[in-house]
mmCIF file of C-alpha atoms and ligand atoms in Angstrom:
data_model
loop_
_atom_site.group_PDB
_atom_site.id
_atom_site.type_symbol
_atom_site.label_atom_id
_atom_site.label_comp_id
_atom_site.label_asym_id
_atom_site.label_seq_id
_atom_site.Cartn_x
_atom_site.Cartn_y
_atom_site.Cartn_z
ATOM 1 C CA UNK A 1 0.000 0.000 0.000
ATOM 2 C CA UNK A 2 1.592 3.686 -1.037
ATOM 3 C CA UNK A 3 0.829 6.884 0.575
ATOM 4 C CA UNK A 4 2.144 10.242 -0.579
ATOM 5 C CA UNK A 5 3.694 12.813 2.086
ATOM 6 C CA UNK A 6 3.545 16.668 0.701
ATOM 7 C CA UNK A 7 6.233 18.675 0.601
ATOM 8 C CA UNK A 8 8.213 15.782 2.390
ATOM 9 C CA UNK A 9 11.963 17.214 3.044
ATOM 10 C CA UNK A 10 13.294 14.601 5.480
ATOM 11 C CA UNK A 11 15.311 12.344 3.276
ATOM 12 C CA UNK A 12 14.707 8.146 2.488
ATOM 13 C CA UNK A 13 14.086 5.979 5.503
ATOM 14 C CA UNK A 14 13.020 3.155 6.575
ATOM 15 C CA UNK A 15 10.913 3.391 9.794
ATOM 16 C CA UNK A 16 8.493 1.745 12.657
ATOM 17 C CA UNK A 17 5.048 3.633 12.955
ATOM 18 C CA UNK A 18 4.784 5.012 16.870
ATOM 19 C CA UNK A 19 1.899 6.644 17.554
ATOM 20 C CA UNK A 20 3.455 8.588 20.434
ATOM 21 C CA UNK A 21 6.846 9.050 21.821
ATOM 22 C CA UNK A 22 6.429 7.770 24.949
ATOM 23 C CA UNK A 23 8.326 4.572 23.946
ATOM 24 C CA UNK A 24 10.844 2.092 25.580
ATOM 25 C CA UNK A 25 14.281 3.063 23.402
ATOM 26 C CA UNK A 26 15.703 0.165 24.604
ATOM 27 C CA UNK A 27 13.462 -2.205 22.877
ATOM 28 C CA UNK A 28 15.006 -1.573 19.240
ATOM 29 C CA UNK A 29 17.835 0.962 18.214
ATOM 30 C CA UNK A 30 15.259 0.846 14.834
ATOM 31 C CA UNK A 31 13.884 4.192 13.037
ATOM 32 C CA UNK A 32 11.000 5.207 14.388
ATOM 33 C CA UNK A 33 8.599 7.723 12.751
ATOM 34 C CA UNK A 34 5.770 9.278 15.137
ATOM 35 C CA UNK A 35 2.589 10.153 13.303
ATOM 36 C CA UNK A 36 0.596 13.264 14.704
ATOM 37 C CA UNK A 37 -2.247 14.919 13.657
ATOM 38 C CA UNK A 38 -0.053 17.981 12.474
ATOM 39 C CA UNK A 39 3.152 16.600 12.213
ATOM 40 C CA UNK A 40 5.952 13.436 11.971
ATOM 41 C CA UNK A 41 9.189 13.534 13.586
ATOM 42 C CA UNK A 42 11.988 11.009 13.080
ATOM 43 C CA UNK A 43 13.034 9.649 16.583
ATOM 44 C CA UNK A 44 16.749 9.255 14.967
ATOM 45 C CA UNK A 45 17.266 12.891 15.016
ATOM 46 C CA UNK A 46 14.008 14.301 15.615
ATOM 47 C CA UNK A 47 14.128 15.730 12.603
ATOM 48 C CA UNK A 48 10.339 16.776 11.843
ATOM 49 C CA UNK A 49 8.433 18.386 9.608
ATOM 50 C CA UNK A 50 4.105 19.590 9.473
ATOM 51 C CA UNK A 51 1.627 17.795 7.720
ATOM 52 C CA UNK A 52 -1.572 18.979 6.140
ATOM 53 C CA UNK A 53 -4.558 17.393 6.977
ATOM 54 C CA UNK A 54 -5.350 15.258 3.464
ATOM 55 C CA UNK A 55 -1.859 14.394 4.595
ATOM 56 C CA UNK A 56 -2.598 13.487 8.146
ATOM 57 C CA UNK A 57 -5.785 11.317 6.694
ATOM 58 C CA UNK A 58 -4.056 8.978 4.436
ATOM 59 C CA UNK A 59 -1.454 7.975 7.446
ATOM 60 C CA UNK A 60 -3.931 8.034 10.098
ATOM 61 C CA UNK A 61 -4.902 4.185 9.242
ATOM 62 C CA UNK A 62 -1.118 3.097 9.782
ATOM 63 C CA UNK A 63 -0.790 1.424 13.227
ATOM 64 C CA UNK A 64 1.635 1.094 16.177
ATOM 65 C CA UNK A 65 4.507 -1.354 14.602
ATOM 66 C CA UNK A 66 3.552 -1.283 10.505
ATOM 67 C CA UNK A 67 7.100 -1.164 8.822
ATOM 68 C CA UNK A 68 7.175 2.158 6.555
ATOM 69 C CA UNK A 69 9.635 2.417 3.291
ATOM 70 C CA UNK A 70 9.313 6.488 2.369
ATOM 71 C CA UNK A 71 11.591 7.642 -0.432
ATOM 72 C CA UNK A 72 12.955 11.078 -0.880
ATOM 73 C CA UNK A 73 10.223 12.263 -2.857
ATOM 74 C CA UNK A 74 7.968 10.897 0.336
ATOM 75 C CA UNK A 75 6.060 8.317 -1.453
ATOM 76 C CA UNK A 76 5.902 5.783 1.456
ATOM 77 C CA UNK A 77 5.411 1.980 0.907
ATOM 78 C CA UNK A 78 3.719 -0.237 4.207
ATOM 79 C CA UNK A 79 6.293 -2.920 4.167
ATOM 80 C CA UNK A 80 5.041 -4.499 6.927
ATOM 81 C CA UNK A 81 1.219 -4.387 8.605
ATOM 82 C CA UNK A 82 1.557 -5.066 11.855
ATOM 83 C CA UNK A 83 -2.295 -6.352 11.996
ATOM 84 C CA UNK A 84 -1.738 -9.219 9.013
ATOM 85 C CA UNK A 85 0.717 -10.505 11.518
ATOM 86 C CA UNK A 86 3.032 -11.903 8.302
ATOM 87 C CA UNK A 87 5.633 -10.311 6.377
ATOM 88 C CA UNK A 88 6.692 -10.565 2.658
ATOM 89 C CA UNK A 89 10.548 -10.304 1.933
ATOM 90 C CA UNK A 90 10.994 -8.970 -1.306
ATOM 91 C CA UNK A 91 14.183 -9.847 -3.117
ATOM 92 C CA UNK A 92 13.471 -7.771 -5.917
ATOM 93 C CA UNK A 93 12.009 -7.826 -9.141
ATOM 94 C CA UNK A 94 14.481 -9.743 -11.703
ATOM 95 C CA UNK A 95 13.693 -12.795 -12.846
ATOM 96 C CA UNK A 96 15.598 -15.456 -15.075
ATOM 97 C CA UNK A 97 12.435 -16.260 -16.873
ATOM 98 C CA UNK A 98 10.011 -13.900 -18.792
ATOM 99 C CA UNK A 99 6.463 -15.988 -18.344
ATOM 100 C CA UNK A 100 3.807 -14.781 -20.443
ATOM 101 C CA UNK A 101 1.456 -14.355 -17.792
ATOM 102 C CA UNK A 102 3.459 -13.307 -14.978
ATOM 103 C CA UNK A 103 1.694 -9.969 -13.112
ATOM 104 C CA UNK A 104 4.843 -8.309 -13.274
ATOM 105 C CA UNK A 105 5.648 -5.249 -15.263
ATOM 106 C CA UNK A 106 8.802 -5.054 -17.693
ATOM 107 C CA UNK A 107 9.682 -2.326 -15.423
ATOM 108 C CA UNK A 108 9.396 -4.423 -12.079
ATOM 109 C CA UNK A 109 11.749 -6.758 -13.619
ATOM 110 C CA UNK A 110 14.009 -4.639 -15.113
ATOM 111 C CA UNK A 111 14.726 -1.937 -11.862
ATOM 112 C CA UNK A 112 18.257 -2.264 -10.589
ATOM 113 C CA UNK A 113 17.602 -3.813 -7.001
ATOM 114 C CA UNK A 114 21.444 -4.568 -6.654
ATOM 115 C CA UNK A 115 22.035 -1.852 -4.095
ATOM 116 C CA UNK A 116 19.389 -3.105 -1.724
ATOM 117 C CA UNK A 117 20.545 -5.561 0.470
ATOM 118 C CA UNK A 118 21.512 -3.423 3.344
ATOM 119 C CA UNK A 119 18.060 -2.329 3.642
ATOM 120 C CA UNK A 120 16.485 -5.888 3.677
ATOM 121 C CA UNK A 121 18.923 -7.135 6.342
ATOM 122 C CA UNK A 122 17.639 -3.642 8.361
ATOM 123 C CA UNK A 123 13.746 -4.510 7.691
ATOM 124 C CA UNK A 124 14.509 -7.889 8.332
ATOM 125 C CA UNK A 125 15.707 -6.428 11.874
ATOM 126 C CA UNK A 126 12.589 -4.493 12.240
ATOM 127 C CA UNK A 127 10.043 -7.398 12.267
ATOM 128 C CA UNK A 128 8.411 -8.155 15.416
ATOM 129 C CA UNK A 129 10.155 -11.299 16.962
ATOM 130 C CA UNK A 130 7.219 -13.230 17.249
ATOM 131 C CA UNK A 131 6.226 -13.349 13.796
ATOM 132 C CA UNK A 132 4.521 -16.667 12.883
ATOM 133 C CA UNK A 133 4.985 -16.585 9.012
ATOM 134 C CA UNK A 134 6.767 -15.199 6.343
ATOM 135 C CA UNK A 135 7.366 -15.147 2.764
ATOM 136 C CA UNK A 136 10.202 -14.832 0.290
ATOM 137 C CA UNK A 137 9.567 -13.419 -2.531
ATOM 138 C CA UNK A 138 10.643 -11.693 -6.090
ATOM 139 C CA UNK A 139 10.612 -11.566 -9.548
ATOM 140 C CA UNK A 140 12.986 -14.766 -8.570
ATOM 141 C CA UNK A 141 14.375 -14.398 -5.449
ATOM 142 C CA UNK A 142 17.317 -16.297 -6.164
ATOM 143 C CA UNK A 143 18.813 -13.789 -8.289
ATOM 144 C CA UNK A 144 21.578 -12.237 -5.822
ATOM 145 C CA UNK A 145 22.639 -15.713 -4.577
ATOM 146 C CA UNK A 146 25.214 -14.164 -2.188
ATOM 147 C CA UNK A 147 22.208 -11.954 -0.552
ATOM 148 C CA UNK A 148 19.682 -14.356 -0.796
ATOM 149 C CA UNK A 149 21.515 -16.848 1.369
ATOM 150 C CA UNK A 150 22.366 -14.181 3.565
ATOM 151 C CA UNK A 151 18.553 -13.040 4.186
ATOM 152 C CA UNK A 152 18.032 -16.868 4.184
ATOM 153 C CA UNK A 153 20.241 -17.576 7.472
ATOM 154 C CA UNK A 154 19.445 -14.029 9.182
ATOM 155 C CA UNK A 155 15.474 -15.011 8.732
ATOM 156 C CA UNK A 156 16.029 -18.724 9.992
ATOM 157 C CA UNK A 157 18.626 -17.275 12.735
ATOM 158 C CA UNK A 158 15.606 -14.608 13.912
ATOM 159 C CA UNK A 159 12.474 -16.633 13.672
ATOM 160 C CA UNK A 160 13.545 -20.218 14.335
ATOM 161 C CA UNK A 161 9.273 -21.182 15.042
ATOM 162 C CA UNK A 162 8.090 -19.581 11.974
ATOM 163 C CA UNK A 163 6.949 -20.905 8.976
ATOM 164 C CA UNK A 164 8.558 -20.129 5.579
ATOM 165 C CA UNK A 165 7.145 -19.884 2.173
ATOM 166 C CA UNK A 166 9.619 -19.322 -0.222
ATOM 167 C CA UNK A 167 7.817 -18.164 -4.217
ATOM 168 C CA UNK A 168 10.378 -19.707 -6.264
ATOM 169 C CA UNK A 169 10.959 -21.045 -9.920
ATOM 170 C CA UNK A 170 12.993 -23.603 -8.257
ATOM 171 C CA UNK A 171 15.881 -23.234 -11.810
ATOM 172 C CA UNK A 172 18.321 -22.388 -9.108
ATOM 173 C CA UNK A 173 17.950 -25.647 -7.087
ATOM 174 C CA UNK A 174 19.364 -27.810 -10.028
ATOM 175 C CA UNK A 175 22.247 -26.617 -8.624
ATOM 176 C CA UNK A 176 23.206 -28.954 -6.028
ATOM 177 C CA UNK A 177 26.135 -27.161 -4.829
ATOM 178 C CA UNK A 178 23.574 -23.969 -4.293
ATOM 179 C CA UNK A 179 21.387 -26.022 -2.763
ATOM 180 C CA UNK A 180 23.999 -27.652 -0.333
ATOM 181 C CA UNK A 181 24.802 -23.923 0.733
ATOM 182 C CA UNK A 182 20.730 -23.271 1.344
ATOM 183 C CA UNK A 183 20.191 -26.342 3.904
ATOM 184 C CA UNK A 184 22.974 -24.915 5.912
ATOM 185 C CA UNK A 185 21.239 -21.878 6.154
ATOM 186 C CA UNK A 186 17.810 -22.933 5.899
ATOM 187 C CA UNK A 187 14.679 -22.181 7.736
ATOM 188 C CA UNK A 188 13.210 -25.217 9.677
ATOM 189 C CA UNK A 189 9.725 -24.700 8.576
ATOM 190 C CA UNK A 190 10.303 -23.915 4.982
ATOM 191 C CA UNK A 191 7.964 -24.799 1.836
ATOM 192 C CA UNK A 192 8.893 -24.027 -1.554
ATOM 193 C CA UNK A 193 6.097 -23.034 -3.747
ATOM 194 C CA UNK A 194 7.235 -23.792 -7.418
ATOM 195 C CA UNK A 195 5.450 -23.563 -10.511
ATOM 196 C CA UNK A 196 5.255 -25.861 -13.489
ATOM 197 C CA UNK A 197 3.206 -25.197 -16.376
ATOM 198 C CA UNK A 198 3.384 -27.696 -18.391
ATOM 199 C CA UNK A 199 4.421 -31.745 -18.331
ATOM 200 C CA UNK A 200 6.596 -31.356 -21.085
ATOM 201 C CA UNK A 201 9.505 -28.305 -21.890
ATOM 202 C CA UNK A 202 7.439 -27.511 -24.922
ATOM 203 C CA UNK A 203 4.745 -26.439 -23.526
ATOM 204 C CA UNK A 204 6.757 -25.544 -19.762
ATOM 205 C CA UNK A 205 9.379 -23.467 -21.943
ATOM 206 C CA UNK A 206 7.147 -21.482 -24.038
ATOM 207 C CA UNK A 207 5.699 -20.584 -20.901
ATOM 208 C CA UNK A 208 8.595 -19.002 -19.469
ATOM 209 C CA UNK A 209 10.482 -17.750 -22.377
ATOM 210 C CA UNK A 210 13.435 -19.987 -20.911
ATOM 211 C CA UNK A 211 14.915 -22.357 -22.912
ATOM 212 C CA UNK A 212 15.863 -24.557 -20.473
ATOM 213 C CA UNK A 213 13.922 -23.863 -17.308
ATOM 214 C CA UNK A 214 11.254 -26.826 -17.527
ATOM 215 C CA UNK A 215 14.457 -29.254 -17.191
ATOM 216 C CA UNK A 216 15.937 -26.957 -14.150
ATOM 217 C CA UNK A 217 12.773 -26.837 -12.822
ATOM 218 C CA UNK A 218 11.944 -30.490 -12.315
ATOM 219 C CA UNK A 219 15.240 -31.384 -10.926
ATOM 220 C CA UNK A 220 15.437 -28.242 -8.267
ATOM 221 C CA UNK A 221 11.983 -29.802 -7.201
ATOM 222 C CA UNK A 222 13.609 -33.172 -7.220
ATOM 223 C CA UNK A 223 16.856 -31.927 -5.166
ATOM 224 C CA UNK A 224 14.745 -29.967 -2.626
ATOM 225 C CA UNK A 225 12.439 -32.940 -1.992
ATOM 226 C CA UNK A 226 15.868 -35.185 -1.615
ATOM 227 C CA UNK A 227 17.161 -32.833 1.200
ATOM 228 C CA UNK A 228 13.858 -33.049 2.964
ATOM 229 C CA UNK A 229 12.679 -29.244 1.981
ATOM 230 C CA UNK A 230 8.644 -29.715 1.583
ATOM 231 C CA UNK A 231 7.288 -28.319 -1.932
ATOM 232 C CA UNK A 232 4.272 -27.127 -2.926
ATOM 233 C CA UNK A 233 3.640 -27.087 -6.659
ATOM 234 C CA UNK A 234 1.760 -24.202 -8.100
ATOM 235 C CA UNK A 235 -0.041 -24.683 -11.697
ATOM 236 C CA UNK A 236 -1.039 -21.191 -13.107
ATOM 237 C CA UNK A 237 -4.352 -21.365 -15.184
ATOM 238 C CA UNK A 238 -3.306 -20.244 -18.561
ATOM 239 C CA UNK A 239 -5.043 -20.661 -21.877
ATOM 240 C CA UNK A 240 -1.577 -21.712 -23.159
ATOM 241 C CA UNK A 241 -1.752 -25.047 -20.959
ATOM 242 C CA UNK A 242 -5.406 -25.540 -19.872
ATOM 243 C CA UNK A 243 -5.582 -28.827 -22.250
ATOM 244 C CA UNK A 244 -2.364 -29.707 -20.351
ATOM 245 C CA UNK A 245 -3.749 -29.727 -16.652
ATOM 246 C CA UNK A 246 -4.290 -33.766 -16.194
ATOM 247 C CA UNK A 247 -1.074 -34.695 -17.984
ATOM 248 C CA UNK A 248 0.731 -32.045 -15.494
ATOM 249 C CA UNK A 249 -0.963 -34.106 -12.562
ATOM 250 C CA UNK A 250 -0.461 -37.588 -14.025
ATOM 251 C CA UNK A 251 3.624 -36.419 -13.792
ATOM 252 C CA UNK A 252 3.161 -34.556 -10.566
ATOM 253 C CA UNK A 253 1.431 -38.214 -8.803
ATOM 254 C CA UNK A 254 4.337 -40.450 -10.606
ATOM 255 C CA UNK A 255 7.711 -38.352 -10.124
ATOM 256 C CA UNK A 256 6.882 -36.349 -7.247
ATOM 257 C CA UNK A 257 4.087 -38.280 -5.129
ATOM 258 C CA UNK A 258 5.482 -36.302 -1.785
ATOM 259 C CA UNK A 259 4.665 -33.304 -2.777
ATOM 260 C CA UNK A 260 2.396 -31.329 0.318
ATOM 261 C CA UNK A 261 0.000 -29.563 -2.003
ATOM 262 C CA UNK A 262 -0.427 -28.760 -5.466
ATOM 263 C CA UNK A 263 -2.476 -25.282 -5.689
ATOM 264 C CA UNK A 264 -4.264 -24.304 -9.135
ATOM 265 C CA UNK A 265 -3.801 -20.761 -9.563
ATOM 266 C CA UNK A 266 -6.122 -18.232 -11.673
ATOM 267 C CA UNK A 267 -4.643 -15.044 -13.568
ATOM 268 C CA UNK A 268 -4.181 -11.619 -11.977
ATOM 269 C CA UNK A 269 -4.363 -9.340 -15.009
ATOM 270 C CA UNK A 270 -1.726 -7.193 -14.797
ATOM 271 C CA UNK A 271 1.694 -6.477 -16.130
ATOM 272 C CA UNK A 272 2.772 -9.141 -18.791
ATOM 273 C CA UNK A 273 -0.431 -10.719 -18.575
ATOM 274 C CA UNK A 274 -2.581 -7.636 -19.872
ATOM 275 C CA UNK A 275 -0.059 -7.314 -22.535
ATOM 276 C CA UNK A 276 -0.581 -10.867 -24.035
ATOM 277 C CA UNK A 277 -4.054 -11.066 -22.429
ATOM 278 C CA UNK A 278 -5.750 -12.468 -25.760
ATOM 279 C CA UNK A 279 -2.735 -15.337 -25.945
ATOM 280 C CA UNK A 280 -3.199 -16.126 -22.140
ATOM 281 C CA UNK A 281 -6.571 -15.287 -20.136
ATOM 282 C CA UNK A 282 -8.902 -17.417 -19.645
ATOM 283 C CA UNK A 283 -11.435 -16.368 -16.978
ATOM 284 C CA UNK A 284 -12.150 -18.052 -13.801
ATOM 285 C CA UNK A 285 -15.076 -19.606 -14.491
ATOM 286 C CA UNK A 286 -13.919 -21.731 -17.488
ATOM 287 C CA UNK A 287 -10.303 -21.587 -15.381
ATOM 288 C CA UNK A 288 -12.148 -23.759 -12.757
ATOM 289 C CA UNK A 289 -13.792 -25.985 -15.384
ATOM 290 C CA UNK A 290 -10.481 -26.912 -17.139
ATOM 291 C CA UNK A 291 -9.264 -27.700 -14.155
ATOM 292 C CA UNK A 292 -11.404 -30.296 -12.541
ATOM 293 C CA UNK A 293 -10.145 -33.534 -13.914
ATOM 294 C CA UNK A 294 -6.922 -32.952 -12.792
ATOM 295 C CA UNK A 295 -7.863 -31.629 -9.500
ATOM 296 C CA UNK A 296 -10.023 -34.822 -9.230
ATOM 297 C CA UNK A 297 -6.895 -36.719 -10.334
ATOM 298 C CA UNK A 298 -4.778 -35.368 -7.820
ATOM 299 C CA UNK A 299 -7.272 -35.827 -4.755
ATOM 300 C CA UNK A 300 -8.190 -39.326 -6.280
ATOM 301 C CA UNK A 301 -4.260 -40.298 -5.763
ATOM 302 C CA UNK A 302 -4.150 -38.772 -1.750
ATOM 303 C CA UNK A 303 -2.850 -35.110 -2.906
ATOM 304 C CA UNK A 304 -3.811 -31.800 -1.249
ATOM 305 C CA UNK A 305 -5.404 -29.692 -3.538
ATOM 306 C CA UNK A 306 -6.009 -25.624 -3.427
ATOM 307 C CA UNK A 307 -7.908 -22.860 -5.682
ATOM 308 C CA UNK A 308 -6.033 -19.590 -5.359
ATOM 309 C CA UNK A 309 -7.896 -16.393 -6.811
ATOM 310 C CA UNK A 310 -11.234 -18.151 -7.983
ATOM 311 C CA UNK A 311 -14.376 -15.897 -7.096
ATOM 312 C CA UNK A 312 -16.759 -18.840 -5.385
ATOM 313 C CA UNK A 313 -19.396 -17.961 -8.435
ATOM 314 C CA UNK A 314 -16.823 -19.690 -10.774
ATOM 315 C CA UNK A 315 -16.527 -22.883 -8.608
ATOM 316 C CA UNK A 316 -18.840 -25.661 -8.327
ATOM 317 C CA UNK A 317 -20.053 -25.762 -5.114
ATOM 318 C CA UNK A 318 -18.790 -28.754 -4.374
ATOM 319 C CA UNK A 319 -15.570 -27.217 -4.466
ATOM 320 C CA UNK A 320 -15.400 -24.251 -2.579
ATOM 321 C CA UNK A 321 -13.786 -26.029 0.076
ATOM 322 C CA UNK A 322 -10.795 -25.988 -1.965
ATOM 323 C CA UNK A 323 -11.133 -22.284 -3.001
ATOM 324 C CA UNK A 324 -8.308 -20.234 -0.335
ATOM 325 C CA UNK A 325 -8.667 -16.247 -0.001
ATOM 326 C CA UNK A 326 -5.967 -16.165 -1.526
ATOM 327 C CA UNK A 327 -5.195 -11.978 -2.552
ATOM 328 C CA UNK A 328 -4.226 -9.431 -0.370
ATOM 329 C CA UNK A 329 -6.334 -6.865 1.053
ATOM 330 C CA UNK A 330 -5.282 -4.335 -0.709
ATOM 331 C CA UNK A 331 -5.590 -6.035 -3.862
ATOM 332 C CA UNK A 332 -9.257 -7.553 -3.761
ATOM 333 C CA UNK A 333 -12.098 -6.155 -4.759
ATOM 334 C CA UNK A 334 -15.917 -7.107 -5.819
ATOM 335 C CA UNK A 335 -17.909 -6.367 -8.317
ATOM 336 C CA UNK A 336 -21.023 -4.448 -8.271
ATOM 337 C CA UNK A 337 -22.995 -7.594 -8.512
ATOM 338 C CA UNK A 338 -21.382 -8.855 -5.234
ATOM 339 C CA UNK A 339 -23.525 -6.311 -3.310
ATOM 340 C CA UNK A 340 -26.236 -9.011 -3.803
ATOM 341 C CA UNK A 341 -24.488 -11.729 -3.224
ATOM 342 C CA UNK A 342 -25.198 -14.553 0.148
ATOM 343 C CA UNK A 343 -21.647 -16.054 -0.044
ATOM 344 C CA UNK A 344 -19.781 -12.242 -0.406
ATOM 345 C CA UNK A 345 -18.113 -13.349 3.233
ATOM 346 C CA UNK A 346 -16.358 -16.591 2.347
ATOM 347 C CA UNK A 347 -16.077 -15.315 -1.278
ATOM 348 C CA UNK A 348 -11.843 -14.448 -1.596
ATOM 349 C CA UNK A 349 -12.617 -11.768 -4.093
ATOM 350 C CA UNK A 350 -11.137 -10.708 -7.400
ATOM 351 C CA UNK A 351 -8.121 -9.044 -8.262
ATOM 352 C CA UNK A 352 -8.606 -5.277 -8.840
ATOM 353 C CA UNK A 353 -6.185 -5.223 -11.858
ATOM 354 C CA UNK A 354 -8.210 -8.045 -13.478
ATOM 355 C CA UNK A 355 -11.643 -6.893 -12.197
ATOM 356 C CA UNK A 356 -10.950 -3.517 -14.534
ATOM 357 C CA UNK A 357 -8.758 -5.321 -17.536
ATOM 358 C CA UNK A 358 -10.750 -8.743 -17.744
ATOM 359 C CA UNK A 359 -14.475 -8.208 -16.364
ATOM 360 C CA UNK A 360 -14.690 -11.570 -15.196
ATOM 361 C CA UNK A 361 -18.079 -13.219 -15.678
ATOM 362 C CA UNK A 362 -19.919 -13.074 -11.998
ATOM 363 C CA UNK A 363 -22.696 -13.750 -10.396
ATOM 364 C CA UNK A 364 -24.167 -13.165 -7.234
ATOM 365 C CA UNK A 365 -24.750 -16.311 -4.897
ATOM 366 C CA UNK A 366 -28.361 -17.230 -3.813
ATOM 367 C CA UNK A 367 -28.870 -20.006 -1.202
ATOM 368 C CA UNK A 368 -32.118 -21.355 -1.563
HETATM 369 S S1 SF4 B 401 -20.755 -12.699 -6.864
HETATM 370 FE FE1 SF4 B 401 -18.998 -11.658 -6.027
HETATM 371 S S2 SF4 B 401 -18.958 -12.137 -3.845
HETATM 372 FE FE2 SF4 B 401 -20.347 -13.588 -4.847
HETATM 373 S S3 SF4 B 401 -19.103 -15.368 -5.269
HETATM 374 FE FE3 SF4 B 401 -19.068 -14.106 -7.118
HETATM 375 S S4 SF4 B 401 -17.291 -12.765 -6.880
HETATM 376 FE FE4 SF4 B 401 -17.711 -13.660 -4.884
#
């Protein structure tokens, strides 16, 4: 979530929300910023500065212990809500593969995000100690090796109870020797959530845009699985491989029969995916529809199966016990035809970049 300071003249920081001053220093030698109604002062150096009141109204909604990221220019990014309880760690936005589909922009990928470790290792500091759960995230987060493995060990080192999902394309675990330097450093509780796209490179590879990457992929899920790292697999809901869905679980049950979960995903419209929408989307309706042999297939043969992003209207009912709320708060939104709708509550909601780009076909939900 962003939020725009005016006239902001105190320089990039990264900071804790206080809501007063009257705070124990000793707790954390961490940034803090203190939000008033007509001001914010830096605890650092008390540097401070007035705010407006438009000002004062977008921040007011921060709490005590949300993580703040404000640049020079004071456009300020909530790292960290204090009320969700779990963090994201984002490793930046490169990627080694280029998917069709993928919700990031050309520009998230192509952003230099070299020069950023110090400031993960410093959020990373930030976090409350008893967080429960985390996630590791990019564009790939393997991409700085070096800092990656670094985050890795300071995260496992910090929050030895918590549990760790780590978004991956899993290329970098055919690397045994990378690998090897990972389980040193690894979280107990970690899950690797990996996607494959296809059962075969042809359909895998045109996928990604990697030459290369279905092969990588299937042996940095065997390698993890080997050294005892648990995987989910994730199988985004493209038109490119909805015909492919049952072969994908026919290899998943014969070559990788351990896996914890495999979770269908449907599209969030946005970034590569709007620009080769007509190639790619399929909405979530016929999404869910494609999908139901193999999701039978996979419960059939004792697999854990999940729906991520599927509005319940575009489930059989019989399903919805599948379907996760699965987007983020400040991504999910309803239609207008939700208003009427009896299941709105356990409904996770559509994507606000695809509800404007796609119109998904919805309905409202009337139990009889
Ligand atoms: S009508 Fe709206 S709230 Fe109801 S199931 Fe569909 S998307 Fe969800």
């Amino acid at each position: 979530m962003a939020y725009f300071i005016k006239n902001y003249s105190l320089g990039a920081r990264l900071a804790i929300v206080s809501r007063e001053e009257l705070y124990d220093v000793g707790i954390s030698a961490a940034e803090r910023i203190v939000i008033e109604e007509n001001k914010i002062t830096y605890l650092s150096d008390q540097a401070s500065m007035g705010i407006d009141e438009v000002t004062w109204l977008r921040l007011e909604s921060l709490h005590e212990g949300d993580i703040l990221s404000i640049n020079d220019r004071g456009v300020c990014y909530r790292m960290f809500d204090v009320t969700e309880g779990d963090a994201t760690i984002f490793m930046g936005g490169k990627c080694n593969s280029n998917c069709v589909m993928c919700p990031s922009s050309d520009y998230e990928r192509q952003e230099d995000y070299s020069g950023q470790r110090e400031e993960l290792l410093k959020y990373i500091d930030m976090l409350p100690q008893n967080l429960p759960h985390y996630v590791v995230t990019g564009g790939e987060p393997t991409m700085q090796p070096t800092v990656f493995l670094e985050v890795m060990e300071k995260l496992a080192e910090k929050f030895p109870e918590a549990s760790a999902l780590l978004l991956t394309n899993g290329r970098a675990f055919s690397s045994r020797r990378f690998l090897g330097q990972l389980i040193q450093k690894c979280p107990p509780y970690l899950v690797a959530a990996i996607p494959l796209h296809g059962a075969e490179s042809a359909i895998h590879d045109t996928i990604t845009r990697a030459p290369g990457s279905f092969r990588q992929t299937l042996q940095g899920i065997a390698n993890l699985l080997d050294n005892g790292v648990a995987i989910e697999i994730r199988i985004v809901v493209t038109k490119m491989n909805c015909d492919s869905l049952e072969s994908i679980a026919r290899l998943i049950c014969q070559s990788y029969p351990n896996v914890i979960c495999v979770n269908f995903i449907s599209l969030e419209v946005r970034g590569n995916c709007v620009k080769n929408k007509k190639t790619v989307y399929i909405n979530p309706r016929d999404s869910f529809k494609k999908s139901k042999p193999a999701i039978d297939f996979l419960v059939e043969n004792g697999i854990d199966v999940g729906l991520y992003n599927y509005p319940l209207c575009c489930v059989e009912r019989g399903y919805w016990f599948l379907c996760k709320k699965s987007i983020s708060p400040e991504k999910v939104r309803y239609g207008e035809v939700c208003q009427n709708c009896e299941a709105k509550e356990y409904c996770g909601g559509i994507f606000v970049s695809t509800l404007k780009t796609a119109h998904p076909d919805i309905a409202p939900i009337i139990f009889k």
